[in-house]
Coordinates of C-alpha atoms in Angstrom, one line a residue:
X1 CA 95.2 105.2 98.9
X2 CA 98.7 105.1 100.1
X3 CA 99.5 102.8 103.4
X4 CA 101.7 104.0 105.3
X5 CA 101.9 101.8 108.4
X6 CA 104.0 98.7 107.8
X7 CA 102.1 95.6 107.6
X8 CA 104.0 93.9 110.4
X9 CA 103.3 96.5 112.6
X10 CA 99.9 96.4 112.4
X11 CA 99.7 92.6 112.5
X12 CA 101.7 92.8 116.0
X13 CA 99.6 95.8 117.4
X14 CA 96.3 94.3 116.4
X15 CA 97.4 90.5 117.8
X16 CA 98.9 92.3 121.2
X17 CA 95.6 94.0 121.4
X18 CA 93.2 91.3 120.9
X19 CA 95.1 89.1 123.7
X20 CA 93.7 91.7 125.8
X21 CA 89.9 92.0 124.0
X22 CA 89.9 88.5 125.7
X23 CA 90.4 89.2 128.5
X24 CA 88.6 92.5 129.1
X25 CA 85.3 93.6 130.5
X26 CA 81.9 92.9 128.7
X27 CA 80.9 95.0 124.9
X28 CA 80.5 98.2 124.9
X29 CA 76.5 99.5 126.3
X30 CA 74.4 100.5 123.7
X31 CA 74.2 104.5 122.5
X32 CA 70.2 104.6 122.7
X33 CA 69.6 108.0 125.3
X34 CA 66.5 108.1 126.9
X35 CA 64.6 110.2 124.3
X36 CA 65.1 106.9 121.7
X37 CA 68.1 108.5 120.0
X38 CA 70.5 106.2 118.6
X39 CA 74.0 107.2 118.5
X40 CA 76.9 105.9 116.4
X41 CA 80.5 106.8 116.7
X42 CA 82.0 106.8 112.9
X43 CA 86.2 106.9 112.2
X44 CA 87.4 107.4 108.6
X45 CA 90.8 108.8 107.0
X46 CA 89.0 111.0 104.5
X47 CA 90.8 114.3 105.0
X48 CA 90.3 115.7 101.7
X49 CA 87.5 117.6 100.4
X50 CA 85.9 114.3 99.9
X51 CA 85.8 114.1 103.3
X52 CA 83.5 117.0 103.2
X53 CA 81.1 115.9 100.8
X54 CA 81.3 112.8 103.2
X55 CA 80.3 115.0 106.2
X56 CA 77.4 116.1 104.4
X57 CA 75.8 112.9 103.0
X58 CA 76.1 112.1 107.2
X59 CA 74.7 115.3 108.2
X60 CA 71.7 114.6 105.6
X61 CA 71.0 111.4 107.0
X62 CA 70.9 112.4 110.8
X63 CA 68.4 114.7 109.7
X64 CA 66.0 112.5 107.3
X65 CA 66.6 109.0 108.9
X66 CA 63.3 108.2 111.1
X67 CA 64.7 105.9 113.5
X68 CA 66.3 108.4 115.5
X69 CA 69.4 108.0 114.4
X70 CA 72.8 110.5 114.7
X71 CA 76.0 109.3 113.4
X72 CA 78.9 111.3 114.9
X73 CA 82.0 111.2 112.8
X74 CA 85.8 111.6 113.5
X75 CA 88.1 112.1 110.5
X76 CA 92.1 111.4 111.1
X77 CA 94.8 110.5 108.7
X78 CA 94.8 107.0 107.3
X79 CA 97.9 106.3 109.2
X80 CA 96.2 107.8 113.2
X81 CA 93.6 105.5 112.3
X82 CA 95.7 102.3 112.1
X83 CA 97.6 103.7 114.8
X84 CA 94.4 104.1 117.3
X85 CA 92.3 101.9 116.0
X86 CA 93.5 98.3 117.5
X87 CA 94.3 99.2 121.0
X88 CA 90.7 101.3 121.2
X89 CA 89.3 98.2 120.3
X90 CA 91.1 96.6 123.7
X91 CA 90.0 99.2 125.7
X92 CA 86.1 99.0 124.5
X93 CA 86.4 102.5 123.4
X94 CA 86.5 101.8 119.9
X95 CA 83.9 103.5 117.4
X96 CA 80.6 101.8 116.4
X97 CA 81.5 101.4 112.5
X98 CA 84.7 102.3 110.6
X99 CA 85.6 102.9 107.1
X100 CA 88.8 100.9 106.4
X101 CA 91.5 100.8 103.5
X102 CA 91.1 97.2 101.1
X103 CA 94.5 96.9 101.9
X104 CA 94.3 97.1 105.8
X105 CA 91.6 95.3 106.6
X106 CA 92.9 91.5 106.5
X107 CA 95.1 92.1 109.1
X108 CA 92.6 93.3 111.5
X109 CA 90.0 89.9 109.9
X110 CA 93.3 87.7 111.2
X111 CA 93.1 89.3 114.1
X112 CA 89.5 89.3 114.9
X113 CA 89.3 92.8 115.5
X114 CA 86.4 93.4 113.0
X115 CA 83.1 91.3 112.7
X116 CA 82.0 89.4 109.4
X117 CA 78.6 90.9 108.0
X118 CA 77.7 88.4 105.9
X119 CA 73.6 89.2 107.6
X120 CA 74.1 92.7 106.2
X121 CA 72.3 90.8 103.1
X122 CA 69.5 90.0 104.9
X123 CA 69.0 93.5 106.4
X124 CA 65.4 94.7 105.0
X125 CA 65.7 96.8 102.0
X126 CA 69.3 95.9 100.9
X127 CA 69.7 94.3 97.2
X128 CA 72.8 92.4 97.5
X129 CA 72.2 92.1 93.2
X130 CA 72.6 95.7 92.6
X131 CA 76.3 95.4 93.9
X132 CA 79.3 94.4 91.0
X133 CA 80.8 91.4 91.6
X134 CA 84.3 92.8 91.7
X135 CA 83.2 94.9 94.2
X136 CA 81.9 92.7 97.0
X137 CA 85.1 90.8 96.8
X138 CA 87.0 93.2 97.8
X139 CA 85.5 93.0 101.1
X140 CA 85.6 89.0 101.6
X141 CA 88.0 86.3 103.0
X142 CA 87.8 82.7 103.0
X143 CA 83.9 83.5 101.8
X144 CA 82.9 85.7 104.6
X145 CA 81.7 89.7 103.7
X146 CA 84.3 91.6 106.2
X147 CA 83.2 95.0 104.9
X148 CA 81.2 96.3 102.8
X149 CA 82.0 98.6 99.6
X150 CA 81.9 102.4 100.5
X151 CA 83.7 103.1 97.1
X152 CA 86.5 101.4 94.4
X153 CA 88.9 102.5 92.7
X154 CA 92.1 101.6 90.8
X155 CA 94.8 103.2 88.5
X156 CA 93.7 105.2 85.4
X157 CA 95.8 106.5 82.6
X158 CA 95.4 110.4 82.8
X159 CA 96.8 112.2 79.5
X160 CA 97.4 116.2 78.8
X161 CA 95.6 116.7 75.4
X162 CA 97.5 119.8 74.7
X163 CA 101.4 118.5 75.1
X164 CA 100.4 115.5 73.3
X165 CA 99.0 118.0 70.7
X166 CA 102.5 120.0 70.9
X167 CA 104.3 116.8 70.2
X168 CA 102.6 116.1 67.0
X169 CA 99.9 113.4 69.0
X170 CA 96.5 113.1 68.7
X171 CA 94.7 114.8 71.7
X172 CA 92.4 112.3 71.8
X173 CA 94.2 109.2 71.2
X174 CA 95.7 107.6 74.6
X175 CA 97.8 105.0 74.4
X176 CA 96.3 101.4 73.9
X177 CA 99.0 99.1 75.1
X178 CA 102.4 99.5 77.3
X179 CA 104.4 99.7 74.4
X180 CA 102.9 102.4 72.8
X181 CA 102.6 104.5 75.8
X182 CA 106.6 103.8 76.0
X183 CA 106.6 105.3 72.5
X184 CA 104.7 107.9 72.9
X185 CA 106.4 108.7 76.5
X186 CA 109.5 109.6 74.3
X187 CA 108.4 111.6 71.8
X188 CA 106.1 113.7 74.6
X189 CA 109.2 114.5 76.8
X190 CA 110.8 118.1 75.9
X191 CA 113.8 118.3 78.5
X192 CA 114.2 122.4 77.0
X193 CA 110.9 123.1 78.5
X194 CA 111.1 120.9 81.3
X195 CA 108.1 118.5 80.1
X196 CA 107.8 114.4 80.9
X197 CA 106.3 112.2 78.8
X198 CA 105.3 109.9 81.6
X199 CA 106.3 109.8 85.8
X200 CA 106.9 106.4 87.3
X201 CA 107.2 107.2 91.5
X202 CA 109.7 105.3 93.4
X203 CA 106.9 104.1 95.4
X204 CA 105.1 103.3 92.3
X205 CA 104.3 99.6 92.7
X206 CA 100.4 99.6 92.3
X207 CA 101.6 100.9 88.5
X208 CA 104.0 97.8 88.2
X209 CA 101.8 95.2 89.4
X210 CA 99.1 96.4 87.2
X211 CA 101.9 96.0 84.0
X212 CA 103.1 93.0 85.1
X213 CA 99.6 91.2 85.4
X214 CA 99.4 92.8 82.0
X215 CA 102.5 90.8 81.1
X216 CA 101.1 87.9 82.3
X217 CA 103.0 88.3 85.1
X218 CA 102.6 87.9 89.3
X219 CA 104.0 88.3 92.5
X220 CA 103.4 85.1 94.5
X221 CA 101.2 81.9 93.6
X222 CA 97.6 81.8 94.2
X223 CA 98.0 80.9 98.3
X224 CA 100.8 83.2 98.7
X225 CA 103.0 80.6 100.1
X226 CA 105.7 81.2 97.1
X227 CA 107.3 83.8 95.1
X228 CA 106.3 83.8 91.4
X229 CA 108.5 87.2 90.9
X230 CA 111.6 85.6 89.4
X231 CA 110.2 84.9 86.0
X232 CA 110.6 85.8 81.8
X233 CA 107.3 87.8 82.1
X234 CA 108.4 89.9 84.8
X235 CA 111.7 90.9 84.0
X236 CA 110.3 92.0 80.4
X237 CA 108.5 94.8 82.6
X238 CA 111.8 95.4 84.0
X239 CA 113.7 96.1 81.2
X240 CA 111.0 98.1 80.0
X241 CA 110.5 100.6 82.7
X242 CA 114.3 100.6 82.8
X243 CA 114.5 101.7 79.3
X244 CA 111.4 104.1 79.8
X245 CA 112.9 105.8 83.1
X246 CA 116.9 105.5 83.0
X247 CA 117.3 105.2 79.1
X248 CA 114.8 107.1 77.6
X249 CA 114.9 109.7 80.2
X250 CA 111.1 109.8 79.7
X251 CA 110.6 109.7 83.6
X252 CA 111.9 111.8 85.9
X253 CA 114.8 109.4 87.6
X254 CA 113.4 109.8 91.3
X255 CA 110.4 111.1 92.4
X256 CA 107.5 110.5 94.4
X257 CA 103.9 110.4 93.8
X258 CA 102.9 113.8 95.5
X259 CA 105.7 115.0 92.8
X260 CA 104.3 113.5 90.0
X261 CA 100.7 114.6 90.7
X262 CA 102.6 118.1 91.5
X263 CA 103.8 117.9 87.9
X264 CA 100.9 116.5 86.2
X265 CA 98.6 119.4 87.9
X266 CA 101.2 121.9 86.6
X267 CA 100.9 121.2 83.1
X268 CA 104.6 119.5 82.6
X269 CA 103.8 116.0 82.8
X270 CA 102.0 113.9 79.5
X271 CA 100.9 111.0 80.7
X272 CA 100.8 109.3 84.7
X273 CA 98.8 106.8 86.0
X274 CA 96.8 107.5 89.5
X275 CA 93.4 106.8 91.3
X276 CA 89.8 109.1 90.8
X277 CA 91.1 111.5 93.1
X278 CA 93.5 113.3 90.7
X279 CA 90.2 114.7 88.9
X280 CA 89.7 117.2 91.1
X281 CA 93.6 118.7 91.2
X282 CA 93.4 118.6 86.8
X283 CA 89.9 120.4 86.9
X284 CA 91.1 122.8 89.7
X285 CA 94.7 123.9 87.7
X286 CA 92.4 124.2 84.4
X287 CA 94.4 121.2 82.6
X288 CA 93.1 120.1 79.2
X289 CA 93.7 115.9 80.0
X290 CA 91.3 113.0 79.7
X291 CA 91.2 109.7 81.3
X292 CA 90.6 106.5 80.5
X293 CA 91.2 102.8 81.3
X294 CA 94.9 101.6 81.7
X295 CA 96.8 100.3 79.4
X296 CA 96.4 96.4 78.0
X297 CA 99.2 93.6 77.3
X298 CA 99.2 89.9 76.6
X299 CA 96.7 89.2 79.0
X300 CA 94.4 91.7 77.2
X301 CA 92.1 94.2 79.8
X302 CA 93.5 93.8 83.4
X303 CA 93.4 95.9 86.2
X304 CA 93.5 95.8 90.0
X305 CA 91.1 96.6 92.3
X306 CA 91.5 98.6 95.2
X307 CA 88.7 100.3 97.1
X308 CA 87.4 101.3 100.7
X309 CA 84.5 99.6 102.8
X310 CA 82.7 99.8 106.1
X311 CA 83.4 97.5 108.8
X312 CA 82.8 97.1 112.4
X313 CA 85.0 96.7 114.9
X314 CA 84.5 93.5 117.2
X315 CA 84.1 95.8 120.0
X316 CA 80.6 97.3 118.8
X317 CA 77.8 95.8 120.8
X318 CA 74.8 93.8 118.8
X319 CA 72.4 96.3 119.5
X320 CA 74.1 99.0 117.4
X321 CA 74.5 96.9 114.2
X322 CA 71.3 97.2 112.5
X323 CA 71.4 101.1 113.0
X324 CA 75.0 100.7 111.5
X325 CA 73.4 98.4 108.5
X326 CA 70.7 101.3 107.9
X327 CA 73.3 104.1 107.4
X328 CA 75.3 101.3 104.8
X329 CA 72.0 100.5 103.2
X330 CA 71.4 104.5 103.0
X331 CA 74.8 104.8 101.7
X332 CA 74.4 102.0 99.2
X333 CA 71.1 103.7 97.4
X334 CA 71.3 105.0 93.7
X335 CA 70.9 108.6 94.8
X336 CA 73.9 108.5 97.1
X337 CA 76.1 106.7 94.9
X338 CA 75.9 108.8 92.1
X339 CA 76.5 112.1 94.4
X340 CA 79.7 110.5 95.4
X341 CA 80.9 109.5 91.6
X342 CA 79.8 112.6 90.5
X343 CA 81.3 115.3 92.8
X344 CA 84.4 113.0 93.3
X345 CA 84.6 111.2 90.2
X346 CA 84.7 107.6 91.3
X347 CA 83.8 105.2 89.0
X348 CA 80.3 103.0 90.1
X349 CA 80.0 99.9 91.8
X350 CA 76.3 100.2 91.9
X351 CA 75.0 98.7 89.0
X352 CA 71.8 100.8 89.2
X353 CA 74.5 104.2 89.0
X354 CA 76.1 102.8 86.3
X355 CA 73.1 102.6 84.4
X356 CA 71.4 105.3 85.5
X357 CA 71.3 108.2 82.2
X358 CA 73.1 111.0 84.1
X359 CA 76.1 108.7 85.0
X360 CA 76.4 107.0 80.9
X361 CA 76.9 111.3 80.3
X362 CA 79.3 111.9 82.1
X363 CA 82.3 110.8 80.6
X364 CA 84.7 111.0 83.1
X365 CA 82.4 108.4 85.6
X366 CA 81.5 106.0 83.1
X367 CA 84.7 105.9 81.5
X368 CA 86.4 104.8 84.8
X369 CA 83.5 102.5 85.3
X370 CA 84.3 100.1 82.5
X371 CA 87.7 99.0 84.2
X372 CA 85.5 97.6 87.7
X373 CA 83.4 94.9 85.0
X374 CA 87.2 93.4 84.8
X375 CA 89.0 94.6 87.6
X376 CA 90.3 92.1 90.4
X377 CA 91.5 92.9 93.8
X378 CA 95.0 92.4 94.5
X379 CA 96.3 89.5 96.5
X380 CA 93.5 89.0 98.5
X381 CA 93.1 88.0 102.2
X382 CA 96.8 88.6 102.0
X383 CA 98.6 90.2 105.2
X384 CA 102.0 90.4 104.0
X385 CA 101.7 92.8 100.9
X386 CA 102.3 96.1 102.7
X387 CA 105.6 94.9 103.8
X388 CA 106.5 93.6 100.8
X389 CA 106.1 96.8 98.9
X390 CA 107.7 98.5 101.5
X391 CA 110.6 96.6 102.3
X392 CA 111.6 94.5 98.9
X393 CA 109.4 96.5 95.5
X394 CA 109.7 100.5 96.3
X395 CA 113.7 99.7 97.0
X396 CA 113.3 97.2 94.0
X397 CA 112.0 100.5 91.8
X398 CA 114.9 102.9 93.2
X399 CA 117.8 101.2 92.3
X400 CA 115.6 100.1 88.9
X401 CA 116.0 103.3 87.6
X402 CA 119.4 104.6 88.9
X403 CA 120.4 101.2 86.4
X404 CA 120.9 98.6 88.2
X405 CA 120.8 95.0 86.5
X406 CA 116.8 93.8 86.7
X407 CA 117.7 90.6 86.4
X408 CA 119.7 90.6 89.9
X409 CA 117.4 92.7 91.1
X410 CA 114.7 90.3 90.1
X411 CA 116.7 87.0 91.8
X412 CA 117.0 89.2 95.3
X413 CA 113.7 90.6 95.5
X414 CA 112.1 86.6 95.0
X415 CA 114.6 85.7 97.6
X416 CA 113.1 88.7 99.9
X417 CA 109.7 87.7 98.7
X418 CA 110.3 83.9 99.8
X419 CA 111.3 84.9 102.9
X420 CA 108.7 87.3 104.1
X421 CA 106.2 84.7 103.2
X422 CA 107.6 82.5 105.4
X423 CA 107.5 84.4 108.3
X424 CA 104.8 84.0 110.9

């Protein structure tokens, strides 16, 4: 999931546009018609074929539910729906329930434009013990449950079994740690036949954080009020992924992510790192690759959690939510969530799909499921991370590996880092 929409902006849109919440007209009326029909307005970014499956696992509800209720869903880009999201909140023309990016939503929690669901638990039928720990704290801050988990993810190392086999590799051997998949970047990259070992995107910083917590490294301290960045750890990573991109030429100098998954679905890139949805782009262009867990470091297994959860605007009347809570509770049931890890190859956060004997088969789903027992969402509760990794790391990354000195670049960025936590 890729944000697009500056953090800043969406923290002055969402404050401009609760000022006026306050001072508008009463919630919205409830959707009940006079035959008893429920209806629920839905908004999500899924665009994709998964959006499709989506559509369907909605259609199948509105006809099986028997409370009479029809969910009616709109589907926009990720960045139209942070773009018309906060001022149809201020206008009370908002939709019932939303799904919303893990790295959107505390801006709109600061903001009071969504409403904690922490009752969800008590809705009848719901088993708050079948959910992953991991999982449900992607959707909390300061304690409260702001949304609850739709689906996680995170970044997997994805290999091509027949250029590691060309290179005199074992097809089924990934690499184990960040060094060795530096190694083996090397000795996988064949500039004659225009092959990569590995792609690191200049807007690659979910695959640098993950290496530098690896390291034993961090961006900020635990209440984000200070930059860690400036330290031994980090600049290790540095002068790695210096050596990896700029030195070793086993990276492709500048390109983005679209690129890289471009080259990985073409057959010339060996190893890159991306979320569940690259499955479906390998399986289509017939590539020979497996996945597994990323890489380990000092800290041994880490991994960051990213994911996407339902929430509901502060707009949506009280009589709506417990229709909204029994399409999450359908949504959260062992049959739906392994039809979405299945035809989209997400990994579980269900504990009753990961143990479930279809899901332990198929190696592609329960091999991505063993990073969420460790995994840990990524500065948490934390508004200022978008702009950070807008304005200060995908810059950072750039002049990284056109060979500029990490260690200055390290010293600026903290400064940069220092002052954007500073500011209101």
């Amino acid at each position: 999931m890729k944000h697009i929409k500056k953090a800043f902006v969406l923290m002055f849109v969402l404050a401009f546009v609760l000022s006026l919440t306050a001072c508008g007209s009463s919630k919205q009326t409830s959707g009940t018609s006079k035959d008893g029909t429920i209806t629920l307005t839905f908004w999500n970014g899924f665009t994709a074929s998964d959006g499709e499956i989506l559509q369907g696992i909605v259609n199948r509800f509105n006809k099986t539910n028997d409370q009479h209720i029809k969910i009616k869903m709109d589907v926009m880009t990720w960045a139209n729906f942070n773009e018309k999201l906060p001022p149809a909140i201020s206008s009370k023309t908002a939709p019932d329930f939303v799904l919303m990016n893990y790295g959107d939503f505390a801006s709109y929690v600061v903001n009071g434009a969504v409403q904690p669901l922490d009752d969800f638990w008590k809705y009848k039928g719901v088993n708050k013990s079948d959910f992953s720990q991991t999982a449900l704290k992607l959707g909390k801050i300061d304690g409260k449950q702001y949304f609850i988990p739709m689906q996680v993810q995170g970044m997997y190392l994805y290999w091509n079994k027949d250029l590691f086999k060309k290179a005199g590799l074992d097809p089924n051997k990934p690499p184990r740690t960040w060094d060795e998949l530096v190694t083996m970047a090397k000795k996988l990259t064949d500039p004659s036949k225009k092959v990569y070992g590995f792609a690191f995107p200049t807007d690659g910083n979910a695959i640098l954080y993950n290496w530098m917590l690896a390291n034993k490294g961090s961006l900020t301290n635990s209440n984000y009020s200070k930059s860690t960045f400036n330290s031994k750890a980090n600049l290790e990573v540095l002068n790695t992924i210096q050596k990896l991109v700029y030195k070793d030429k086993s990276s492709p100098q500048s390109i983005s992510g679209a690129e890289a998954d471009n080259l990985m679905n073409s057959g010339q890139l060996a190893m890159y790192m991306n979320g569940p949805w690259l499955n479906n782009g390998l399986k289509k262009n017939e590539i020979n690759y497996g996945v597994t867990t990323i890489p380990e470091g000092k800290a041994g297994k880490t991994a960051i959690l990213d994911g996407v959860g339902f929430a509901i605007p502060s707009s949506t009347d009280e009589s709506k939510k417990e229709a909204i809570y029994e399409f999450i509770k359908y949504w959260n049931t062992t049959k739906i969530g392994k039809e979405w890890s299945t035809k989209n190859g997400f990994p579980p956060y269900l504990k009753s799909v990961s143990n479930d004997p279809e899901i332990k088969k198929n190696h592609i789903v329960s091999e991505l499921g063993k990073q969420v027992k460790y995994a840990k969402p990524f500065m948490s509760g934390s508004t200022k991370t978008a702009t950070i990794n807008n304005d200060i790391i995908n810059p950072l990354l750039e002049k990284l590996f056109s060979g500029a000195d990490p260690k200055k670049l390290l010293k600026d960025a903290d400064k940069n880092i220092n002052e954007k936590l500073s500011e209101n």
